[in-house]
Coordinates of N, CA and C in Angstrom, one line a residue:
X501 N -9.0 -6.8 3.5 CA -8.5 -5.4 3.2 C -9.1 -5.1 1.8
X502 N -9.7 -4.1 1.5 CA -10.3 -3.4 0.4 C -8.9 -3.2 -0.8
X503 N -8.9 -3.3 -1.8 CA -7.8 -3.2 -2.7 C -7.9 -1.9 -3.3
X504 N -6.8 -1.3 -3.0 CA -7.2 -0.2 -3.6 C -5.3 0.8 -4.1
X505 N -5.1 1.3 -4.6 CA -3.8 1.5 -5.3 C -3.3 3.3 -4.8
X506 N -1.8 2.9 -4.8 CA -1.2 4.3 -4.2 C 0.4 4.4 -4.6
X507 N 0.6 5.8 -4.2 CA 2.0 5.8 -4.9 C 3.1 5.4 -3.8
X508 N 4.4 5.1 -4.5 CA 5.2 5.2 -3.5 C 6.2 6.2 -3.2
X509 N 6.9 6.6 -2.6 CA 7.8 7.9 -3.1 C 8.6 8.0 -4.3
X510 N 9.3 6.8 -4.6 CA 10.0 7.0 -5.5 C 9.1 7.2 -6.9
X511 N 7.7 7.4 -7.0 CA 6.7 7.5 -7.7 C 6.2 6.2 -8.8
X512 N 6.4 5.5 -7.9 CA 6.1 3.2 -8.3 C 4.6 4.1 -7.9
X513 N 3.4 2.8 -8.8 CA 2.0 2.6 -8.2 C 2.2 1.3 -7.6
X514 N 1.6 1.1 -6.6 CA 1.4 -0.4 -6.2 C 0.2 -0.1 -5.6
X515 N -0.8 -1.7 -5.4 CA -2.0 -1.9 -5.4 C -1.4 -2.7 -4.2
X516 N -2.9 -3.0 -3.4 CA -2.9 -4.2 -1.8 C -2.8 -5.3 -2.6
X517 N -3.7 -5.3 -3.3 CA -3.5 -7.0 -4.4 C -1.9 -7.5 -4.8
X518 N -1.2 -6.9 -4.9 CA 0.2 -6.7 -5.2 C 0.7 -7.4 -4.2
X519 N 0.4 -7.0 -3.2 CA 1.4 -6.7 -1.7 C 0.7 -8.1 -1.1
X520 N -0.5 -8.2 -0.8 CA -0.9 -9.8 -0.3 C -0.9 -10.9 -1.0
X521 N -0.6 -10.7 -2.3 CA -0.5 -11.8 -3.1 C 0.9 -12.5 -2.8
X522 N 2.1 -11.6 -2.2 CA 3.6 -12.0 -1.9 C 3.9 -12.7 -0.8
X523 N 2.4 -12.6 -0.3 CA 2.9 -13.7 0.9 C 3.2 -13.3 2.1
X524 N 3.1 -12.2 2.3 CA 4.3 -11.4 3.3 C 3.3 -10.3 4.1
X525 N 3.5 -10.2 5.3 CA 2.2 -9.2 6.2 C 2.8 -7.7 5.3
X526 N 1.3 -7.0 5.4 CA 1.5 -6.0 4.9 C 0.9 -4.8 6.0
X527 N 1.8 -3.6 6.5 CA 1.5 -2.7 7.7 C 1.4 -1.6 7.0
X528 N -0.2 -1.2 6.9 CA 0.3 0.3 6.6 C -0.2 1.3 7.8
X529 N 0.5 2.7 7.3 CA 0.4 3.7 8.3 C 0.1 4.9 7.4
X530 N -1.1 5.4 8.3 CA -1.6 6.2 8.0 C -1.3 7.7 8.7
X531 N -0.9 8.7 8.2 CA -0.7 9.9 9.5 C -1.4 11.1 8.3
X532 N -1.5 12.1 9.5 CA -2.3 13.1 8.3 C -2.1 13.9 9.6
X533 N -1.8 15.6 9.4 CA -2.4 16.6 10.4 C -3.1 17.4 9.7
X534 N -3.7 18.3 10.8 CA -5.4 19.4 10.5 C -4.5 20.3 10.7

C-alpha cells in the first residue's frame, strides 16, 4: 500500500505508515458521488 496521509474527522492527520506499523489490518473505504 502506497503511504500516503489523511485527515480524520475529528481533524487527527494519520498516515498508512502509522496504521500498518500497529499490527492490525487496515480497511479503507473509499465513496465519492458525480
Amino acid at each position: 500500500m502506497p503511504h500516503f496521509e489523511f485527515n480524520l474527522f475529528d481533524g487527527t492527520k494519520r498516515n498508512t505508515a502509522q496504521l500498518s506499523s500497529q499490527g492490525q489490518p487496515v480497511f479503507l473505504f473509499f465513496f465519492v458521488t458525480w
